[in-house]
Each structure stands twice: as structure tokens, then as C-alpha cells.
Amino acid sequence: MDQTIQAAALVTPSERQLVWQEMEFYGFIHYTVNTFTNLEWGHGSEDPAVFNPAELDASQWVEVCKSAGMKGLILTCKHHDGFCLWPSRYTDHSVKSSPWKAGKGDLVREVADACRAGGIRFGIYLSPWDLHEPTYGDSEAYNAYFLNQLRELLTEYGDIFCVWFDGACGEGPNGKRQVYDWDRYYRLIRELQPNAVISVCGPDVRWCGNEAGHTRTAEWSVVPASMRDNEKIQENSQQADDGEFAKRIHSQDDDLGSRDVIRDAGELVWYPAEVNTSIRPGWFYHAEEDDRVKTLDELLNVYVRSVGGNAAFLLNLPPDRRGLIHENDAKRMGELGQAIRNMFPVDLCAKATAAASSELDDRHGADKLFDGNSDTFWRPLEGMEQAELIIDLQEKQSFDAIILMEQIRLGQRIESFVLTWKDGEEWKALDQGTVVGYKRICRFGKVSARYIKLTITASRWFPTLRSFQAYLSH
């Protein structure tokens, strides 16, 4: 047994990472002075007087998110322009200097409260780059300023599921390049919100590598520890809104965790992927994009490839100048939620049984695939890296999707698999894939069969499977 591969099989997620992964799908809200100046990136010199939404309704944002099946919402509390959506004690460049609610408003509070009332979770985005703050570029002074603002957000708005940092970085007004004190940022978050994941420029959740909705064929959660520093390296950071950054897809980065990659990588960590994209071409609202909302098929494809490809899906919804998510976006979100529900209506494995080529013991038998318990799972004997499971649906059923889920509390192990269905005495191909991880959604043309076979053709040390589900979409 290759000791490196065995060690890789033992890398497991933290509890906060597990809770985050189970959210699967959540929203991004980009809203600031840019909404009113029709810019993607502000300049930091905007007059707070431009921020004055007349109909802002955070509960509408939450209801739109829920209509699509989202479990949370991340608010851009401060973008690169430095304008704060809460009345920060450390700057006047905030809602308190705007005419909105006569300077008495606090949008972060309104969104946090609306999330709690609506039963979804609340997260924050805080841009380290600040084009307004005069201390930016004076690294020690600005880091103190940033930590003060971060403390406000972490202590005054209840439980936070995610702190989302990007790595955009440019020169300050003094011509100096700011050096972010990431370790101090992380320590403060761990102290004040220990259950929050720190995403992208953080140790818990990694960026998939583009903002175009592109996903990898094999998305490994176990990757070299060096991946944690990729987005923090200043020379690779985004320094201008050039329109190309969002589209970049590095094909050479398609393999982050195969045996060949990790064998010489040194330390390995659990660092799962998040796929983020916007429902429109821009991240902030632009009226000229009202008819450029992504189609239902586009959104469904990203959902299946991300949530069904061992990643999470973060979809941006930019409210308009009224302070509402536009009718076109809201309609599409409702359609997306219905389409997802229609895709997976009733699990046809509710009464199924299964036979496995190997089982460790009775507590890890193939029957655990159908018990609905996220803590139980099937596994074979140690060292058995290939295995076979035959699922008996008890009667012939028609289906066009299968969902596989590993028990990732024990690591990510499955490297490749094949699905077949029994037609008379012949086994015919259904689908094949690489990794499974938290969830793998397999879609194919409708077939009718009683028996389905899952052949795990490669895994690390031994595979696990906590759930096998089959569906016929409406």
C-alpha cells in the first residue's frame, strides 16, 4: 500500500466544513454605491449621498433566495470602494452619511435579521482592499482599521456561517502596497465566530478558480496545503476590473488532487471547493443587463456540476436601485427552485436492498445506503480499493438520475466508478465518473430496470458510501 495514498485517505474535514458542505447552495448579494453609479468597481471617492434605495426590502432578498432552495446568504458589507453598509465607528464613509433612512439605517442588521426570520444562514463579505480609507498602504495602521471593522461585524450581527475574503489588492492613496495580516484576521474570526468558515482567502473553503461557473471533472477536497496560499499571493491578485478576470479558467489546474499530484506534495489538507458566479454578466446591478439573466438551463447545469460535483454553489443576485431583486432575476430563481425539486422528486430506493462484494461488518453493511441516516455508511474491508454493489429496487422502475454520497467524515476516497443497469441478463452502461466526495449527481437518459450496479474501480485504501438514491425527473 502506498503510504502517501493511505495518508491522503485519512485527511478529514472539520465540523465547520461539514456543516458548510451540507448547505450546498447559497446566495451572494452585491450592493453598494456601485449600484447607483452603474459601476462594477467603485473608485472610493463616491459621495455617500448617492446611496438612497427607496424600497429596500431585505426580506424580499431572503424570500427570493429561499425560492431557489438556497440555505444562506452572504452580503457584501464593504466592497473595494470602502463604503460600509453598516454605521461603522471607524469611518464616516458608510450608510450613516447617506440619505437612506436619514443616516439611521444599518443594512447589515436588516439582512442578518431577515435571514434569521426566514430560516436561512447569514454570512459576510468584507473586502480587504479599500480604495477610500487613507491608511490603506500603511500596513500596520490599515490592518488595525480592518480588524476593528471585522470585529464590529463578528460581534454585532449574531451567528455568521461564512467570512468571505477575496485577494484583490492594489496601491493605497500613498502609493504603497498594503500587506494584509491574514493570520490576525483568521485568529479574530476563530475567536469570535468559531463555527464560521473562512472562504477563498482563508483556510476552510477554496475558490474553484474562476467566476464563470466552470467546474472540474474531478473536484478533490484533499489537496496540497500550498493551495491555501494561492489567492493570497499579491502578484496574482486582481488589481483592475478588466472584464477578463471573471472568465479565466486555467486548464493546467484541472487536476488538484490525483495520486500523481499529491504523491510529491508534502502536507495535505481538507480544502473543498466553492463555485461562484453571478446570475447576470455583472456582479452589481445594471439596468442594461435586465434581459441578460442566465437561462434556467445554464443555472441548472452549474447547480448539477457544482453541488453534484463535490463543491458548493454560490450564486450572486444583485439588487437594483430600488433595493429589490429585479423581477426577472426573482422569476428565474423561482423557476430554478422548482426545476431542482422536479429533478429529484421521490427517491426510488426507499424500499431497495443491496448486496456488496465486501462488508466490514454488520454495522457497515450495504443496507446502510438506504436508512436516511447521515452517520451510517457502507464500507468494505481495509485495503479493498475496488468493490461492487448491486442495488435491487424490488421491481422495475424508471429513472434518469442517481445520487451518490461518500461518508466524508472518514475522508474522500473514491477515485473512479461505473454505473450499469441490468437488461435481461446483460449489464448496460449508465454512467461513469471520477470522484464522489460529499455528493455526486449522475444524470442520463431514462432507463427502466430493477437492478443497478455500482462498480468502484479505484479508491484510496477502501471506499465508503453513505447514500445511494435514484430519481425520475418530472
mmCIF file of N, CA, C and O in Angstrom, residues 1-12 220 222 259 270 357-361 363-365 376-389 405-416 436-437 454-466:
data_model
loop_
_atom_site.group_PDB
_atom_site.id
_atom_site.type_symbol
_atom_site.label_atom_id
_atom_site.label_comp_id
_atom_site.label_asym_id
_atom_site.label_seq_id
_atom_site.Cartn_x
_atom_site.Cartn_y
_atom_site.Cartn_z
ATOM 1 N N MET A 1 0.839 -1.198 0.000
ATOM 2 C CA MET A 1 0.000 0.000 0.000
ATOM 3 C C MET A 1 0.879 1.255 0.000
ATOM 4 O O MET A 1 1.792 1.381 0.795
ATOM 5 N N ASP A 2 0.616 2.143 -0.893
ATOM 6 C CA ASP A 2 1.319 3.420 -0.963
ATOM 7 C C ASP A 2 0.962 4.234 0.279
ATOM 8 O O ASP A 2 -0.189 4.611 0.489
ATOM 9 N N GLN A 3 1.973 4.530 1.123
ATOM 10 C CA GLN A 3 1.708 5.223 2.392
ATOM 11 C C GLN A 3 1.152 6.631 2.168
ATOM 12 O O GLN A 3 0.357 7.125 2.967
ATOM 13 N N THR A 4 1.572 7.279 1.089
ATOM 14 C CA THR A 4 1.059 8.622 0.805
ATOM 15 C C THR A 4 -0.435 8.581 0.527
ATOM 16 O O THR A 4 -1.200 9.422 1.012
ATOM 17 N N ILE A 5 -0.884 7.596 -0.239
ATOM 18 C CA ILE A 5 -2.298 7.481 -0.584
ATOM 19 C C ILE A 5 -3.106 7.102 0.646
ATOM 20 O O ILE A 5 -4.210 7.606 0.869
ATOM 21 N N GLN A 6 -2.553 6.236 1.483
ATOM 22 C CA GLN A 6 -3.241 5.883 2.720
ATOM 23 C C GLN A 6 -3.379 7.111 3.614
ATOM 24 O O GLN A 6 -4.423 7.337 4.222
ATOM 25 N N ALA A 7 -2.337 7.909 3.686
ATOM 26 C CA ALA A 7 -2.395 9.137 4.490
ATOM 27 C C ALA A 7 -3.426 10.108 3.927
ATOM 28 O O ALA A 7 -4.157 10.767 4.675
ATOM 29 N N ALA A 8 -3.499 10.197 2.590
ATOM 30 C CA ALA A 8 -4.475 11.090 1.963
ATOM 31 C C ALA A 8 -5.899 10.669 2.311
ATOM 32 O O ALA A 8 -6.788 11.515 2.489
ATOM 33 N N ALA A 9 -6.131 9.362 2.409
ATOM 34 C CA ALA A 9 -7.465 8.855 2.743
ATOM 35 C C ALA A 9 -7.887 9.247 4.156
ATOM 36 O O ALA A 9 -9.081 9.277 4.467
ATOM 37 N N LEU A 10 -6.920 9.555 5.001
ATOM 38 C CA LEU A 10 -7.217 9.878 6.405
ATOM 39 C C LEU A 10 -7.376 11.374 6.660
ATOM 40 O O LEU A 10 -7.632 11.778 7.793
ATOM 41 N N VAL A 11 -7.229 12.216 5.626
ATOM 42 C CA VAL A 11 -7.452 13.651 5.789
ATOM 43 C C VAL A 11 -8.955 13.891 5.811
ATOM 44 O O VAL A 11 -9.673 13.486 4.896
ATOM 45 N N THR A 12 -9.444 14.527 6.871
ATOM 46 C CA THR A 12 -10.889 14.673 7.069
ATOM 47 C C THR A 12 -11.283 16.133 7.308
ATOM 48 O O THR A 12 -10.445 16.953 7.696
ATOM 49 N N TRP A 220 -11.352 17.375 -6.078
ATOM 50 C CA TRP A 220 -10.865 16.786 -4.837
ATOM 51 C C TRP A 220 -10.948 17.783 -3.684
ATOM 52 O O TRP A 220 -10.597 18.944 -3.839
ATOM 53 N N VAL A 222 -9.308 16.941 -0.874
ATOM 54 C CA VAL A 222 -7.985 16.732 -0.287
ATOM 55 C C VAL A 222 -6.944 17.194 -1.300
ATOM 56 O O VAL A 222 -6.783 16.599 -2.363
ATOM 57 N N ARG A 259 -3.552 11.092 -7.554
ATOM 58 C CA ARG A 259 -2.390 10.427 -6.950
ATOM 59 C C ARG A 259 -1.083 11.054 -7.422
ATOM 60 O O ARG A 259 -0.161 11.249 -6.623
ATOM 61 N N TRP A 270 -7.734 19.262 4.016
ATOM 62 C CA TRP A 270 -9.114 19.243 3.523
ATOM 63 C C TRP A 270 -9.488 20.682 3.164
ATOM 64 O O TRP A 270 -9.583 21.542 4.012
ATOM 65 N N SER A 357 -19.909 -6.694 -2.572
ATOM 66 C CA SER A 357 -18.846 -7.689 -2.734
ATOM 67 C C SER A 357 -18.043 -7.853 -1.456
ATOM 68 O O SER A 357 -17.385 -8.881 -1.262
ATOM 69 N N SER A 358 -18.090 -6.836 -0.576
ATOM 70 C CA SER A 358 -17.388 -6.913 0.701
ATOM 71 C C SER A 358 -18.044 -5.960 1.692
ATOM 72 O O SER A 358 -18.471 -4.864 1.310
ATOM 73 N N GLU A 359 -18.152 -6.404 2.940
ATOM 74 C CA GLU A 359 -18.648 -5.542 4.029
ATOM 75 C C GLU A 359 -17.744 -5.749 5.233
ATOM 76 O O GLU A 359 -17.369 -6.889 5.541
ATOM 77 N N LEU A 360 -17.397 -4.653 5.899
ATOM 78 C CA LEU A 360 -16.536 -4.780 7.074
ATOM 79 C C LEU A 360 -17.208 -5.596 8.161
ATOM 80 O O LEU A 360 -16.610 -6.523 8.723
ATOM 81 N N ASP A 361 -18.463 -5.272 8.462
ATOM 82 C CA ASP A 361 -19.236 -5.969 9.484
ATOM 83 C C ASP A 361 -20.699 -5.545 9.327
ATOM 84 O O ASP A 361 -21.055 -4.779 8.431
ATOM 85 N N ARG A 363 -22.459 -3.524 11.001
ATOM 86 C CA ARG A 363 -22.710 -2.093 11.205
ATOM 87 C C ARG A 363 -22.353 -1.269 9.980
ATOM 88 O O ARG A 363 -22.681 -0.096 9.906
ATOM 89 N N HIS A 364 -21.679 -1.889 9.019
ATOM 90 C CA HIS A 364 -21.269 -1.187 7.808
ATOM 91 C C HIS A 364 -21.724 -1.934 6.567
ATOM 92 O O HIS A 364 -21.014 -2.022 5.569
ATOM 93 N N GLY A 365 -22.927 -2.496 6.653
ATOM 94 C CA GLY A 365 -23.476 -3.259 5.544
ATOM 95 C C GLY A 365 -24.083 -2.367 4.479
ATOM 96 O O GLY A 365 -24.327 -1.173 4.675
ATOM 97 N N THR A 376 -24.461 6.792 9.267
ATOM 98 C CA THR A 376 -24.167 5.407 8.934
ATOM 99 C C THR A 376 -23.662 5.301 7.501
ATOM 100 O O THR A 376 -23.876 6.192 6.689
ATOM 101 N N PHE A 377 -22.990 4.175 7.193
ATOM 102 C CA PHE A 377 -22.415 4.031 5.861
ATOM 103 C C PHE A 377 -21.970 2.593 5.624
ATOM 104 O O PHE A 377 -21.752 1.822 6.559
ATOM 105 N N TRP A 378 -21.844 2.277 4.332
ATOM 106 C CA TRP A 378 -21.247 1.012 3.919
ATOM 107 C C TRP A 378 -19.758 1.210 3.701
ATOM 108 O O TRP A 378 -19.318 2.266 3.243
ATOM 109 N N ARG A 379 -18.989 0.163 4.037
ATOM 110 C CA ARG A 379 -17.576 0.131 3.680
ATOM 111 C C ARG A 379 -17.116 -1.321 3.620
ATOM 112 O O ARG A 379 -17.619 -2.189 4.346
ATOM 113 N N PRO A 380 -16.124 -1.620 2.759
ATOM 114 C CA PRO A 380 -15.560 -2.970 2.697
ATOM 115 C C PRO A 380 -14.392 -3.122 3.669
ATOM 116 O O PRO A 380 -14.105 -2.219 4.477
ATOM 117 N N LEU A 381 -13.690 -4.230 3.557
ATOM 118 C CA LEU A 381 -12.524 -4.488 4.393
ATOM 119 C C LEU A 381 -11.390 -3.527 4.046
ATOM 120 O O LEU A 381 -11.306 -3.010 2.934
ATOM 121 N N GLU A 382 -10.502 -3.306 4.999
ATOM 122 C CA GLU A 382 -9.337 -2.457 4.763
ATOM 123 C C GLU A 382 -8.502 -3.016 3.603
ATOM 124 O O GLU A 382 -8.334 -4.223 3.469
ATOM 125 N N GLY A 383 -7.992 -2.077 2.790
ATOM 126 C CA GLY A 383 -7.140 -2.466 1.677
ATOM 127 C C GLY A 383 -7.891 -2.901 0.441
ATOM 128 O O GLY A 383 -7.283 -3.134 -0.605
ATOM 129 N N MET A 384 -9.217 -3.000 0.537
ATOM 130 C CA MET A 384 -10.009 -3.395 -0.623
ATOM 131 C C MET A 384 -10.411 -2.136 -1.388
ATOM 132 O O MET A 384 -11.408 -1.492 -1.083
ATOM 133 N N GLU A 385 -9.621 -1.758 -2.369
ATOM 134 C CA GLU A 385 -9.813 -0.491 -3.063
ATOM 135 C C GLU A 385 -10.815 -0.581 -4.207
ATOM 136 O O GLU A 385 -11.242 0.446 -4.746
ATOM 137 N N GLN A 386 -11.198 -1.785 -4.598
ATOM 138 C CA GLN A 386 -12.238 -1.985 -5.603
ATOM 139 C C GLN A 386 -13.379 -2.769 -4.975
ATOM 140 O O GLN A 386 -13.140 -3.651 -4.138
ATOM 141 N N ALA A 387 -14.596 -2.431 -5.366
ATOM 142 C CA ALA A 387 -15.752 -3.104 -4.772
ATOM 143 C C ALA A 387 -16.944 -2.973 -5.707
ATOM 144 O O ALA A 387 -16.950 -2.170 -6.642
ATOM 145 N N GLU A 388 -17.971 -3.763 -5.399
ATOM 146 C CA GLU A 388 -19.159 -3.787 -6.245
ATOM 147 C C GLU A 388 -20.403 -3.833 -5.361
ATOM 148 O O GLU A 388 -20.444 -4.543 -4.355
ATOM 149 N N LEU A 389 -21.406 -3.067 -5.754
ATOM 150 C CA LEU A 389 -22.688 -3.056 -5.059
ATOM 151 C C LEU A 389 -23.792 -3.268 -6.076
ATOM 152 O O LEU A 389 -23.837 -2.578 -7.113
ATOM 153 N N MET A 405 -23.277 9.490 -2.372
ATOM 154 C CA MET A 405 -22.665 10.306 -1.323
ATOM 155 C C MET A 405 -21.708 9.447 -0.521
ATOM 156 O O MET A 405 -22.087 8.388 -0.004
ATOM 157 N N GLU A 406 -20.454 9.898 -0.403
ATOM 158 C CA GLU A 406 -19.492 9.236 0.473
ATOM 159 C C GLU A 406 -19.713 9.663 1.919
ATOM 160 O O GLU A 406 -20.334 10.703 2.190
ATOM 161 N N GLN A 407 -19.141 8.907 2.843
ATOM 162 C CA GLN A 407 -19.108 9.334 4.245
ATOM 163 C C GLN A 407 -17.827 10.146 4.432
ATOM 164 O O GLN A 407 -16.776 9.622 4.801
ATOM 165 N N ILE A 408 -17.925 11.459 4.147
ATOM 166 C CA ILE A 408 -16.698 12.263 4.114
ATOM 167 C C ILE A 408 -16.129 12.530 5.498
ATOM 168 O O ILE A 408 -15.013 13.038 5.611
ATOM 169 N N ARG A 409 -16.865 12.172 6.545
ATOM 170 C CA ARG A 409 -16.263 12.252 7.886
ATOM 171 C C ARG A 409 -15.033 11.350 7.973
ATOM 172 O O ARG A 409 -14.165 11.562 8.825
ATOM 173 N N LEU A 410 -14.981 10.351 7.098
ATOM 174 C CA LEU A 410 -13.828 9.445 7.044
ATOM 175 C C LEU A 410 -12.899 9.785 5.891
ATOM 176 O O LEU A 410 -12.015 9.009 5.550
ATOM 177 N N GLY A 411 -13.092 10.935 5.268
ATOM 178 C CA GLY A 411 -12.227 11.340 4.179
ATOM 179 C C GLY A 411 -12.865 11.150 2.821
ATOM 180 O O GLY A 411 -13.979 10.646 2.692
ATOM 181 N N GLN A 412 -12.144 11.562 1.796
ATOM 182 C CA GLN A 412 -12.594 11.388 0.413
ATOM 183 C C GLN A 412 -11.749 10.301 -0.219
ATOM 184 O O GLN A 412 -10.532 10.434 -0.335
ATOM 185 N N ARG A 413 -12.399 9.239 -0.710
ATOM 186 C CA ARG A 413 -11.659 8.039 -1.074
ATOM 187 C C ARG A 413 -11.903 7.547 -2.490
ATOM 188 O O ARG A 413 -10.988 7.050 -3.150
ATOM 189 N N ILE A 414 -13.123 7.632 -2.981
ATOM 190 C CA ILE A 414 -13.447 7.073 -4.297
ATOM 191 C C ILE A 414 -12.768 7.889 -5.391
ATOM 192 O O ILE A 414 -12.893 9.107 -5.444
ATOM 193 N N GLU A 415 -12.044 7.185 -6.275
ATOM 194 C CA GLU A 415 -11.323 7.822 -7.374
ATOM 195 C C GLU A 415 -12.003 7.627 -8.725
ATOM 196 O O GLU A 415 -11.864 8.462 -9.619
ATOM 197 N N SER A 416 -12.723 6.523 -8.898
ATOM 198 C CA SER A 416 -13.448 6.289 -10.147
ATOM 199 C C SER A 416 -14.508 5.217 -9.924
ATOM 200 O O SER A 416 -14.360 4.341 -9.064
ATOM 201 N N VAL A 436 -16.425 11.045 -6.031
ATOM 202 C CA VAL A 436 -17.778 11.192 -5.488
ATOM 203 C C VAL A 436 -17.772 12.286 -4.435
ATOM 204 O O VAL A 436 -18.409 13.314 -4.572
ATOM 205 N N GLY A 437 -17.023 12.072 -3.354
ATOM 206 C CA GLY A 437 -16.968 13.074 -2.292
ATOM 207 C C GLY A 437 -18.302 13.246 -1.601
ATOM 208 O O GLY A 437 -19.076 12.297 -1.442
ATOM 209 N N LEU A 454 -23.237 -0.602 -9.025
ATOM 210 C CA LEU A 454 -22.180 0.400 -8.845
ATOM 211 C C LEU A 454 -20.868 -0.355 -8.682
ATOM 212 O O LEU A 454 -20.699 -1.124 -7.726
ATOM 213 N N THR A 455 -19.937 -0.115 -9.600
ATOM 214 C CA THR A 455 -18.611 -0.717 -9.510
ATOM 215 C C THR A 455 -17.605 0.380 -9.192
ATOM 216 O O THR A 455 -17.424 1.313 -9.981
ATOM 217 N N ILE A 456 -16.996 0.281 -8.036
ATOM 218 C CA ILE A 456 -15.949 1.233 -7.653
ATOM 219 C C ILE A 456 -14.642 0.670 -8.181
ATOM 220 O O ILE A 456 -14.133 -0.345 -7.692
ATOM 221 N N THR A 457 -14.111 1.326 -9.197
ATOM 222 C CA THR A 457 -12.943 0.788 -9.900
ATOM 223 C C THR A 457 -11.620 1.228 -9.290
ATOM 224 O O THR A 457 -10.589 0.620 -9.551
ATOM 225 N N ALA A 458 -11.640 2.289 -8.483
ATOM 226 C CA ALA A 458 -10.419 2.729 -7.803
ATOM 227 C C ALA A 458 -10.801 3.576 -6.606
ATOM 228 O O ALA A 458 -11.745 4.381 -6.663
ATOM 229 N N SER A 459 -10.086 3.386 -5.509
ATOM 230 C CA SER A 459 -10.307 4.196 -4.303
ATOM 231 C C SER A 459 -9.029 4.198 -3.475
ATOM 232 O O SER A 459 -8.058 3.504 -3.803
ATOM 233 N N ARG A 460 -9.026 4.973 -2.413
ATOM 234 C CA ARG A 460 -7.858 5.102 -1.549
ATOM 235 C C ARG A 460 -8.054 4.301 -0.263
ATOM 236 O O ARG A 460 -8.881 4.668 0.583
ATOM 237 N N TRP A 461 -7.333 3.210 -0.181
ATOM 238 C CA TRP A 461 -7.331 2.322 0.978
ATOM 239 C C TRP A 461 -8.602 1.480 1.037
ATOM 240 O O TRP A 461 -8.567 0.269 0.965
ATOM 241 N N PHE A 462 -9.756 2.135 1.141
ATOM 242 C CA PHE A 462 -11.047 1.471 0.963
ATOM 243 C C PHE A 462 -12.090 2.570 0.754
ATOM 244 O O PHE A 462 -11.945 3.683 1.264
ATOM 245 N N PRO A 463 -13.156 2.295 -0.010
ATOM 246 C CA PRO A 463 -14.188 3.307 -0.229
ATOM 247 C C PRO A 463 -15.235 3.297 0.879
ATOM 248 O O PRO A 463 -15.335 2.340 1.654
ATOM 249 N N THR A 464 -16.006 4.367 0.936
ATOM 250 C CA THR A 464 -17.191 4.416 1.793
ATOM 251 C C THR A 464 -18.346 4.970 0.957
ATOM 252 O O THR A 464 -18.138 5.669 -0.027
ATOM 253 N N LEU A 465 -19.543 4.651 1.353
ATOM 254 C CA LEU A 465 -20.737 5.216 0.725
ATOM 255 C C LEU A 465 -21.825 5.310 1.784
ATOM 256 O O LEU A 465 -22.145 4.305 2.437
ATOM 257 N N ARG A 466 -22.354 6.506 1.960
ATOM 258 C CA ARG A 466 -23.399 6.674 2.976
ATOM 259 C C ARG A 466 -24.796 6.663 2.365
ATOM 260 O O ARG A 466 -25.781 6.426 3.069
#
